[in-house]
Amino acid sequence: MTDHKEKMKDIVALCKRRGFIFAASDIYGGINGFWDYGPLGVELKNNLRDRWWRDMVLCPPIGPDGAPISIVGVDSSIIQNPKCWEASGHIGGFNDPMVDCRESKKRYRADHVVVLVSKDGEGASLAFDKDATDEEIDARLKKLAKGKTRDDFEKAQLDQVPAEGFTNIIGPDVKNAGTLTEPRQFNMMFHTYVGAASGDDNKAYLRPETCAGIFLNFKNVVDSSRVKAPFGIAQVGKAFRNEVTPRNFIFRSREFEQMELEWFCEEEEVPMWFDFWVEERTRFWESVGIPKSELYFLDVPKEELAHYSSRTIDVEYRFPFSAPEFDELEGIAHRGCFDLTQHQEFSGTKLDYFDQAGNKRFIPHVIEPSTGLTRGVLALICQAYTVDKDRPSGVYLNFHPAMAPIKAAILPLTAKEEHVPLAQKLYLDLRHEFAVELDIKQNIGRRYARQDEIGTPYCFTVDNDTIADQTVTVRDRNTMSQERIHMDKVKDFLREKIVG
Ligand code: GAP
């Protein structure tokens, strides 16, 4: 196994061991593509969500002209009138090409499978997961390709192999050719039935993206609040996609959370606002602990753009499973006036905007920074995961203090009579303002190790000197260095360090 894959395996194990993320329905063997957040995972997720909400809605950035911009929030229903998804194009077009293997019974996304086609046309072609390492490919070639090496083949993507070539492909998990079906389109929306009857008339869908609820409420928001274009509407919430191949832990799941902003502006202003949002979103990721060096900005090629978009920049992060390459963390799309125009047509309700200053009506254009909250959580965990053989835990999570689920642990050096009451006093004083833990049991080394593994930035230890002079030691998670400060100064210390 490569280092990167090994690292991902270790991260998944730590997440379970320490209560960040569990497989959903774990005791029943799980359910593919669904995940539960444990006590620490939910805090981390809430921290990222709250920071996004604060930076977008409560305290949005200053605009390019130096004036504050205006963004309001909504929290719309997950199930909407199904006509919404006809208008948005999801019922007709939210499809992934998928391929089934008749023998292994596995299902693959055709664009996630690479095929090695022999250059001389002799022998079968071999299919692999797109993330397969060279070692994995070589091992299978040795078994199945009769002395041929990688150089005897050329790579193609499964969805580009012509239909007649399919009978000659050995699927990723089998030994004989001819078991793969041709790619079929597969609609990714989960559906349900509303009310007692379960006919087509009652069919409804779980939203595949949160932005739709924003477009549906555009008129309500304009009519009921004091927003003036340009302005934004933001929403955070669950989205559901019946992904053909959920993969890479919580990276691609079937139930996940998004944080989306729809920024409504005039068409002529699109380039300025597009650049503004790319810059702001980069600044956001840096401010929560993702360095720019780990980000890549992909200007999505025209032929790969979503049907509604004329320009998209994907903000990609170097996840361990993609390393040394990057994979999508957030998409910043120019959606044009597609959504409002479509919903206006399908609903028969006017969705234009009246600009009083300019005395004109127009359908605003939209720039959409759309990020996965749960994918963001994965990026924070991967970035924080730091191996350090010199400490007892062997690893620590280097979270930005504002993102850390627990900000500080209060530890009496021993479970002695004198240390515990003082530690309890400090704990009770801090817990009104900070997420802190009081941990009394086990030797101090073990308690430090646990806090390192869950990414707690500071440990305050009460010892004999505390009794004499009311000072405690502060241990810094990253450097493991310790200093003494007065108990009265602990709150200010934390306030200063955990700036959000
Ligand atoms: N409204 C636009 C939209 O939904 P998208 O690129 O399909 O665009 C936006 O999704 C973001 O949502 C992605 O960048 C990713 O962070 C997250 N996302 C999408 N599908 C996901 C999945 N199956 N699991 C986890 N996150 C997902």
Coordinates of C-alpha atoms and ligand atoms in Angstrom, one line a residue:
M1 CA 0.0 0.0 0.0
T2 CA 1.3 3.5 -0.8
D3 CA 2.0 6.0 2.0
H4 CA -0.9 8.1 1.0
K5 CA -3.4 5.2 1.1
E6 CA -1.9 4.0 4.4
K7 CA -2.4 7.6 5.7
M8 CA -6.0 7.6 4.7
K9 CA -6.5 4.2 6.4
D10 CA -5.0 5.6 9.6
I11 CA -7.2 8.7 9.4
V12 CA -10.4 6.6 9.1
A13 CA -9.3 4.5 12.0
L14 CA -8.5 7.5 14.2
C15 CA -11.9 9.0 13.3
K16 CA -13.7 5.9 14.6
R17 CA -11.4 5.3 17.6
R18 CA -11.8 8.9 18.9
G19 CA -15.4 9.5 18.0
F20 CA -15.2 11.8 15.0
I21 CA -17.0 9.7 12.3
F22 CA -18.6 6.3 12.3
A23 CA -20.1 4.2 9.5
A24 CA -23.9 4.7 9.6
S25 CA -25.7 1.6 10.9
D26 CA -22.3 0.3 12.1
I27 CA -23.8 -2.5 14.2
Y28 CA -25.7 -3.8 11.2
G29 CA -22.6 -3.8 9.0
G30 CA -23.0 -0.2 7.7
I31 CA -24.7 1.1 4.7
N32 CA -22.6 2.2 1.8
G33 CA -22.2 5.9 1.3
F34 CA -23.7 7.0 4.7
W35 CA -21.8 8.3 7.7
D36 CA -22.6 9.4 11.3
Y37 CA -20.7 12.1 13.1
G38 CA -19.7 11.3 16.7
P39 CA -19.3 13.6 19.7
L40 CA -16.1 15.2 18.3
G41 CA -17.1 15.0 14.6
V42 CA -20.3 17.0 15.2
E43 CA -18.4 19.7 17.0
L44 CA -15.8 20.0 14.2
K45 CA -18.6 20.1 11.6
N46 CA -20.5 22.7 13.6
N47 CA -17.4 24.8 14.0
L48 CA -16.8 24.8 10.2
R49 CA -20.4 25.5 9.5
D50 CA -20.7 28.3 12.1
R51 CA -17.5 30.0 10.8
W52 CA -18.8 29.8 7.2
W53 CA -22.2 31.3 8.3
R54 CA -20.4 34.0 10.3
D55 CA -18.1 34.9 7.4
M56 CA -20.9 34.8 4.8
V57 CA -24.1 35.9 6.5
L58 CA -23.4 37.6 9.8
C59 CA -20.2 39.4 9.0
P60 CA -19.7 39.2 5.2
P61 CA -16.6 40.6 3.6
I62 CA -16.2 44.1 2.4
G63 CA -16.9 44.3 -1.4
P64 CA -14.4 45.3 -4.1
D65 CA -15.5 48.9 -3.9
G66 CA -14.8 49.1 -0.2
A67 CA -18.5 49.0 0.8
P68 CA -19.9 46.2 3.0
I69 CA -21.9 43.6 1.0
S70 CA -25.2 42.1 2.1
I71 CA -26.0 38.4 2.4
V72 CA -29.1 36.9 4.1
G73 CA -29.8 33.3 5.0
V74 CA -32.6 30.8 4.4
D75 CA -33.3 27.3 5.6
S76 CA -35.5 25.7 3.0
S77 CA -37.3 22.3 2.9
I78 CA -35.4 19.3 1.7
I79 CA -38.5 18.1 -0.3
Q80 CA -39.9 20.7 -2.7
N81 CA -42.5 20.6 -5.4
P82 CA -41.1 18.1 -8.0
K83 CA -41.6 20.7 -10.8
C84 CA -38.6 22.4 -9.2
W85 CA -36.4 19.6 -10.4
E86 CA -37.9 19.6 -13.9
A87 CA -37.0 23.3 -14.1
S88 CA -33.5 22.8 -12.7
G89 CA -32.8 20.1 -15.2
H90 CA -32.2 17.4 -12.5
I91 CA -35.0 15.1 -13.5
G92 CA -33.9 15.1 -17.1
G93 CA -30.1 15.3 -16.7
F94 CA -28.7 14.6 -13.3
N95 CA -27.1 11.4 -14.5
D96 CA -23.9 9.5 -14.2
P97 CA -22.8 6.8 -16.7
M98 CA -22.6 3.6 -14.8
V99 CA -21.4 0.1 -15.6
D100 CA -22.4 -3.1 -13.8
C101 CA -20.2 -6.3 -13.5
R102 CA -22.4 -9.4 -13.9
E103 CA -19.9 -11.5 -12.1
S104 CA -18.7 -9.4 -9.1
K105 CA -22.2 -7.7 -8.9
K106 CA -20.3 -4.4 -8.4
R107 CA -21.3 -1.1 -10.0
Y108 CA -18.8 1.4 -11.3
R109 CA -19.0 5.0 -12.5
A110 CA -17.7 4.7 -16.0
D111 CA -15.7 7.9 -15.7
H112 CA -14.0 6.4 -12.6
V113 CA -12.6 3.3 -14.4
V114 CA -9.5 3.3 -16.6
V115 CA -8.9 0.6 -19.2
L116 CA -5.5 -0.6 -20.4
V117 CA -6.0 -1.5 -24.1
S118 CA -3.2 -3.6 -25.6
K119 CA -1.3 -1.6 -28.3
D120 CA -1.0 -4.7 -30.6
G121 CA -4.7 -5.5 -30.3
E122 CA -3.9 -8.9 -28.9
G123 CA -5.4 -10.2 -25.7
A124 CA -8.0 -8.7 -23.4
S125 CA -8.1 -5.1 -22.1
L126 CA -7.8 -4.7 -18.3
A127 CA -10.0 -2.3 -16.3
F128 CA -8.9 -0.6 -13.1
D129 CA -10.2 1.9 -10.6
K130 CA -8.9 5.3 -11.6
D131 CA -7.0 5.6 -8.3
A132 CA -5.2 2.2 -8.7
T133 CA -1.5 2.6 -8.0
D134 CA 1.2 1.5 -10.4
E135 CA 2.0 -1.4 -8.0
E136 CA -1.6 -2.6 -8.1
I137 CA -1.7 -2.4 -11.9
D138 CA 1.6 -4.3 -12.3
A139 CA 0.4 -7.0 -9.9
R140 CA -2.7 -7.6 -12.0
L141 CA -0.8 -7.4 -15.3
K142 CA 1.5 -10.1 -14.0
K143 CA -1.4 -12.4 -13.3
L144 CA -3.6 -11.7 -16.3
A145 CA -1.6 -10.2 -19.1
K146 CA 0.8 -13.1 -20.1
G147 CA 4.1 -11.3 -19.8
K148 CA 3.0 -8.0 -21.1
T149 CA 4.0 -4.8 -19.2
R150 CA 2.4 -1.4 -18.8
D151 CA 4.3 -0.2 -21.8
D152 CA 2.4 -2.6 -24.0
F153 CA -0.9 -0.9 -23.2
E154 CA -2.4 2.5 -23.7
K155 CA -4.8 4.0 -21.2
A156 CA -8.4 4.9 -22.0
Q157 CA -11.4 5.9 -19.8
L158 CA -14.1 3.3 -19.7
D159 CA -16.8 5.7 -20.8
Q160 CA -14.8 6.3 -23.9
V161 CA -14.4 2.7 -25.0
P162 CA -16.8 2.0 -27.9
A163 CA -19.7 -0.4 -27.2
E164 CA -18.1 -3.3 -29.3
G165 CA -15.0 -3.2 -27.1
F166 CA -16.8 -4.1 -24.0
T167 CA -16.8 -7.8 -24.4
N168 CA -13.0 -7.7 -24.4
I169 CA -12.6 -6.0 -21.1
I170 CA -11.6 -7.7 -17.8
G171 CA -13.5 -5.8 -15.1
P172 CA -11.7 -4.4 -12.1
D173 CA -12.6 -7.2 -9.7
V174 CA -12.8 -10.3 -11.9
K175 CA -10.4 -12.5 -13.9
N176 CA -12.3 -13.0 -17.2
A177 CA -13.4 -10.7 -19.9
G178 CA -17.0 -10.0 -20.9
T179 CA -18.7 -9.4 -17.6
L180 CA -19.2 -5.6 -17.8
T181 CA -22.4 -4.1 -19.1
E182 CA -22.3 -1.1 -21.4
P183 CA -22.6 2.3 -19.5
R184 CA -26.2 3.3 -18.7
Q185 CA -27.4 6.6 -17.5
F186 CA -28.4 6.5 -13.8
N187 CA -30.4 9.3 -12.2
M188 CA -28.8 10.2 -8.9
M189 CA -31.8 11.7 -7.2
F190 CA -33.4 9.8 -4.3
H191 CA -37.1 9.7 -4.5
T192 CA -40.0 9.1 -2.1
Y193 CA -43.8 9.4 -2.1
V194 CA -45.6 12.2 -0.4
G195 CA -48.8 11.1 1.4
A196 CA -50.4 7.7 1.6
A197 CA -50.5 6.8 -2.1
S198 CA -47.4 5.8 -3.9
G199 CA -48.2 6.5 -7.5
D200 CA -46.3 8.8 -9.9
D201 CA -48.5 11.7 -8.9
N202 CA -47.1 11.6 -5.4
K203 CA -43.5 11.1 -6.3
A204 CA -41.1 13.6 -4.7
Y205 CA -37.3 14.0 -4.5
L206 CA -34.8 14.6 -1.8
R207 CA -32.8 17.7 -2.9
P208 CA -29.5 16.9 -4.6
E209 CA -28.2 20.4 -3.9
T210 CA -29.2 23.0 -1.4
C211 CA -29.2 26.0 -3.9
A212 CA -32.6 25.2 -5.4
G213 CA -34.4 26.3 -2.2
I214 CA -32.6 29.6 -2.6
F215 CA -33.8 30.2 -6.1
L216 CA -37.4 29.2 -5.1
N217 CA -37.3 31.8 -2.3
F218 CA -35.7 34.5 -4.4
K219 CA -38.9 36.5 -4.7
N220 CA -40.0 35.9 -1.1
V221 CA -36.6 37.2 0.1
V222 CA -36.6 40.3 -2.2
D223 CA -40.2 41.1 -1.2
S224 CA -39.8 40.6 2.5
S225 CA -36.3 41.9 3.3
R226 CA -34.4 45.0 2.4
V227 CA -31.7 43.4 0.1
K228 CA -30.6 45.4 -2.9
A229 CA -28.7 43.9 -5.8
P230 CA -26.0 42.9 -5.7
F231 CA -26.7 40.7 -2.7
G232 CA -26.5 37.1 -1.7
I233 CA -28.6 34.4 -0.2
A234 CA -26.9 31.6 1.7
Q235 CA -28.0 28.2 2.9
V236 CA -26.4 25.3 4.8
G237 CA -28.0 21.8 4.9
K238 CA -28.3 18.2 3.8
A239 CA -28.2 17.1 0.2
F240 CA -28.7 13.6 -1.2
R241 CA -27.3 11.9 -4.2
N242 CA -27.5 8.3 -5.0
E243 CA -23.8 8.2 -6.1
V244 CA -23.0 5.2 -8.2
T245 CA -19.7 4.7 -6.3
P246 CA -19.5 6.4 -3.0
R247 CA -15.8 6.5 -2.1
N248 CA -12.9 7.8 -0.1
F249 CA -14.6 7.9 3.3
I250 CA -16.9 10.9 3.6
F251 CA -15.5 12.6 0.4
R252 CA -18.2 11.2 -1.8
S253 CA -21.2 10.1 0.1
R254 CA -24.9 9.6 -0.6
E255 CA -26.1 11.9 2.2
F256 CA -23.9 15.0 2.8
E257 CA -24.0 18.6 3.7
Q258 CA -23.5 21.7 1.6
M259 CA -22.8 25.3 2.3
E260 CA -24.0 27.4 -0.7
L261 CA -24.1 31.0 -1.5
E262 CA -26.0 32.4 -4.5
W263 CA -24.7 35.9 -5.3
F264 CA -27.1 37.9 -7.4
C265 CA -25.7 40.6 -9.6
E266 CA -25.9 42.3 -13.0
E267 CA -24.4 40.5 -15.9
E268 CA -21.8 43.2 -16.6
E269 CA -20.5 42.9 -13.0
V270 CA -20.0 39.1 -13.2
P271 CA -16.2 39.1 -13.9
M272 CA -15.5 41.4 -11.0
W273 CA -17.6 39.4 -8.5
F274 CA -16.3 36.1 -9.8
D275 CA -12.7 37.1 -9.0
F276 CA -13.9 38.6 -5.7
W277 CA -15.5 35.3 -4.6
V278 CA -12.5 33.2 -5.7
E279 CA -10.3 35.4 -3.6
E280 CA -12.6 35.4 -0.6
R281 CA -13.1 31.7 -0.6
T282 CA -9.4 31.1 -0.7
R283 CA -8.9 33.5 2.2
F284 CA -11.6 31.5 4.1
W285 CA -9.9 28.1 3.6
E286 CA -6.6 29.7 4.7
S287 CA -8.3 31.1 7.8
V288 CA -9.5 27.7 9.0
G289 CA -6.1 26.1 8.5
I290 CA -5.8 24.9 4.9
P291 CA -2.7 26.5 3.4
K292 CA -2.8 27.8 -0.1
S293 CA 0.0 25.5 -1.1
E294 CA -2.4 22.5 -0.6
L295 CA -5.1 24.1 -2.8
Y296 CA -5.3 24.0 -6.6
F297 CA -7.6 26.2 -8.7
L298 CA -8.9 24.3 -11.6
D299 CA -10.5 26.4 -14.4
V300 CA -13.0 23.7 -15.5
P301 CA -12.6 23.1 -19.2
K302 CA -15.6 24.2 -21.3
E303 CA -16.6 20.6 -22.3
E304 CA -16.8 19.5 -18.6
L305 CA -18.9 22.4 -17.3
A306 CA -22.3 21.7 -15.8
H307 CA -25.2 22.5 -18.1
Y308 CA -26.0 25.8 -16.3
S309 CA -22.5 27.1 -16.1
S310 CA -20.3 29.2 -18.5
R311 CA -17.4 29.3 -16.1
T312 CA -16.4 27.3 -13.0
I313 CA -13.3 27.3 -10.9
D314 CA -13.0 24.2 -8.7
V315 CA -11.1 24.8 -5.5
E316 CA -9.3 21.5 -5.1
Y317 CA -7.5 20.2 -2.1
R318 CA -4.6 17.7 -1.9
F319 CA -6.5 14.9 -0.2
P320 CA -4.3 11.9 0.8
F321 CA -6.2 9.6 -1.6
S322 CA -5.6 12.0 -4.6
A323 CA -2.1 13.0 -3.6
P324 CA 0.1 14.2 -5.2
E325 CA -2.8 15.4 -7.2
F326 CA -5.9 17.3 -5.9
D327 CA -9.6 16.7 -5.8
E328 CA -12.6 19.0 -5.5
L329 CA -13.4 20.8 -2.3
E330 CA -15.6 23.6 -3.6
G331 CA -17.0 24.8 -6.9
I332 CA -17.3 28.5 -7.8
A333 CA -19.7 28.7 -10.7
H334 CA -21.1 31.4 -12.9
R335 CA -24.6 30.0 -13.3
G336 CA -25.8 32.9 -15.5
C337 CA -29.5 33.6 -15.2
F338 CA -30.3 29.9 -15.9
D339 CA -32.1 29.0 -12.6
L340 CA -34.2 32.1 -12.2
T341 CA -35.2 32.0 -15.8
Q342 CA -36.1 28.3 -15.7
H343 CA -38.1 28.6 -12.4
Q344 CA -39.9 31.7 -13.8
E345 CA -40.9 29.7 -16.9
F346 CA -41.9 26.5 -15.1
S347 CA -43.8 28.3 -12.2
G348 CA -45.3 31.2 -14.2
T349 CA -44.1 33.6 -11.4
K350 CA -42.0 36.6 -12.4
L351 CA -38.6 36.3 -10.9
D352 CA -37.0 39.4 -12.2
Y353 CA -35.5 42.2 -9.9
F354 CA -36.5 45.8 -10.0
D355 CA -33.6 48.1 -9.6
Q356 CA -35.1 51.4 -8.2
A357 CA -31.9 53.4 -8.6
G358 CA -31.5 52.5 -12.3
N359 CA -35.3 52.2 -12.8
K360 CA -34.9 48.9 -14.7
R361 CA -36.0 45.3 -14.4
F362 CA -33.6 42.4 -15.0
I363 CA -33.1 38.7 -14.1
P364 CA -29.9 38.7 -12.0
H365 CA -26.9 36.6 -12.9
V366 CA -25.6 34.3 -10.2
I367 CA -22.2 33.4 -8.9
E368 CA -22.3 30.4 -6.7
P369 CA -19.5 29.4 -4.3
S370 CA -20.7 26.0 -3.4
T371 CA -18.8 23.9 -0.8
G372 CA -19.3 20.6 0.8
L373 CA -19.5 21.0 4.6
T374 CA -18.8 17.4 5.2
R375 CA -16.0 17.4 2.5
G376 CA -14.6 20.4 4.2
V377 CA -14.5 18.5 7.5
L378 CA -12.5 15.8 5.7
A379 CA -10.1 18.4 4.4
L380 CA -9.6 19.8 7.9
I381 CA -9.0 16.3 9.4
C382 CA -6.6 15.3 6.6
Q383 CA -4.7 18.6 6.9
A384 CA -4.5 18.3 10.7
Y385 CA -3.3 14.7 10.8
T386 CA 0.4 14.9 11.7
V387 CA 2.6 11.9 12.4
D388 CA 5.1 12.5 15.2
K389 CA 7.0 9.4 16.3
D390 CA 8.5 11.3 19.2
R391 CA 5.3 11.6 21.2
P392 CA 3.4 8.8 23.0
S393 CA 0.3 9.1 20.7
G394 CA 2.5 8.9 17.6
V395 CA 0.2 11.3 15.9
Y396 CA -1.6 14.5 16.7
L397 CA -4.3 16.6 15.0
N398 CA -3.0 20.1 14.3
F399 CA -6.4 21.8 14.0
H400 CA -6.6 25.5 13.9
P401 CA -7.7 26.4 17.5
A402 CA -11.0 27.9 16.2
M403 CA -11.9 24.6 14.5
A404 CA -10.7 22.2 17.3
P405 CA -13.7 20.4 18.8
I406 CA -12.2 20.8 22.3
K407 CA -10.3 24.1 23.0
A408 CA -8.6 23.1 26.2
A409 CA -8.3 20.3 28.7
I410 CA -8.0 20.9 32.4
L411 CA -5.9 18.2 34.0
P412 CA -5.1 17.8 37.7
L413 CA -1.5 16.4 37.7
T414 CA -2.7 13.7 40.1
A415 CA -6.0 12.5 41.4
K416 CA -4.9 13.9 44.8
E417 CA -7.3 15.7 47.0
E418 CA -5.5 19.1 46.5
H419 CA -5.2 19.1 42.7
V420 CA -8.8 18.0 41.8
P421 CA -10.8 20.8 43.5
L422 CA -8.7 23.5 41.9
A423 CA -9.0 21.9 38.5
Q424 CA -12.7 21.6 38.9
K425 CA -12.9 25.3 39.8
L426 CA -11.0 26.3 36.7
Y427 CA -13.1 24.0 34.6
L428 CA -16.4 25.4 35.9
D429 CA -15.1 28.9 35.3
L430 CA -14.2 28.2 31.6
R431 CA -17.0 26.0 30.4
H432 CA -19.5 28.9 30.1
E433 CA -17.4 30.3 27.3
F434 CA -15.3 27.5 25.8
A435 CA -15.7 23.8 24.9
V436 CA -13.4 22.4 27.6
E437 CA -12.9 19.0 29.1
L438 CA -11.9 18.1 32.7
D439 CA -10.0 14.8 32.7
I440 CA -8.9 13.4 36.0
K441 CA -8.2 9.7 35.4
Q442 CA -5.0 8.0 34.1
N443 CA -1.4 9.2 34.2
I444 CA -0.7 12.6 32.8
G445 CA 1.2 11.3 29.8
R446 CA -1.8 9.3 28.6
R447 CA -4.1 12.2 29.1
Y448 CA -1.9 14.4 27.0
A449 CA -1.7 11.7 24.3
R450 CA -5.5 11.5 24.1
Q451 CA -5.8 15.3 23.8
D452 CA -3.1 15.3 21.1
E453 CA -5.0 12.7 19.1
I454 CA -8.3 14.7 19.2
G455 CA -6.5 18.0 18.4
T456 CA -7.0 19.9 21.6
P457 CA -4.7 22.9 21.3
Y458 CA -4.0 23.6 25.0
C459 CA -3.9 21.6 28.2
F460 CA -3.9 23.4 31.6
T461 CA -2.4 21.3 34.4
V462 CA -2.9 21.9 38.0
D463 CA 0.0 20.8 40.2
N464 CA 1.6 21.5 43.6
D465 CA 2.7 25.0 42.5
T466 CA -0.9 25.9 41.7
I467 CA -1.7 25.4 45.4
A468 CA 1.1 27.7 46.3
D469 CA 0.8 30.5 43.7
Q470 CA -2.4 29.8 41.7
T471 CA -0.4 29.3 38.5
V472 CA -1.1 26.4 36.1
T473 CA 1.1 25.0 33.3
V474 CA -0.1 25.5 29.7
R475 CA 1.0 22.8 27.3
D476 CA 1.0 23.7 23.6
R477 CA -0.2 20.7 21.5
N478 CA 2.1 21.3 18.6
T479 CA 5.4 22.2 20.3
M480 CA 4.6 20.3 23.6
S481 CA 6.3 23.2 25.3
Q482 CA 5.0 24.3 28.7
E483 CA 4.8 27.7 30.4
R484 CA 3.1 28.8 33.6
I485 CA 0.3 31.4 33.8
H486 CA -1.9 32.6 36.6
M487 CA -5.3 30.9 36.8
D488 CA -6.9 34.3 36.4
K489 CA -5.3 34.8 33.1
V490 CA -6.4 31.5 31.5
K491 CA -9.6 33.0 30.0
D492 CA -7.8 35.8 28.4
F493 CA -5.2 33.4 27.1
L494 CA -7.8 31.3 25.4
R495 CA -9.8 34.3 24.1
E496 CA -6.6 35.5 22.4
K497 CA -5.5 32.1 21.0
I498 CA -8.9 30.9 19.8
V499 CA -9.6 33.9 17.6
G500 CA -12.1 32.9 15.0
Ligands
GAP1 N1 -25.1 23.8 -6.4 C1 -23.9 23.3 -7.1 C2 -23.5 22.0 -6.7 O1 -24.1 21.3 -6.0 P1 -21.5 20.4 -7.0 O2 -20.1 20.6 -7.6 O3 -22.3 19.2 -7.5 O4 -22.3 21.7 -7.3 C3 -20.8 21.3 -4.7 O5 -21.3 20.3 -5.5 C4 -19.9 20.8 -3.6 O6 -20.7 19.8 -2.8 C5 -18.7 20.0 -4.1 O7 -17.6 20.8 -4.4 C6 -18.5 19.1 -2.9 O8 -17.7 19.8 -1.9 C7 -19.8 18.8 -2.4 N2 -20.4 17.5 -2.8 C8 -20.9 17.2 -4.0 N3 -21.3 15.9 -4.1 C9 -20.9 15.3 -2.9 C10 -20.9 14.0 -2.4 N4 -21.5 13.0 -3.0 N5 -20.5 13.8 -1.1 C11 -19.9 14.8 -0.4 N6 -19.8 16.1 -0.9 C12 -20.3 16.4 -2.1

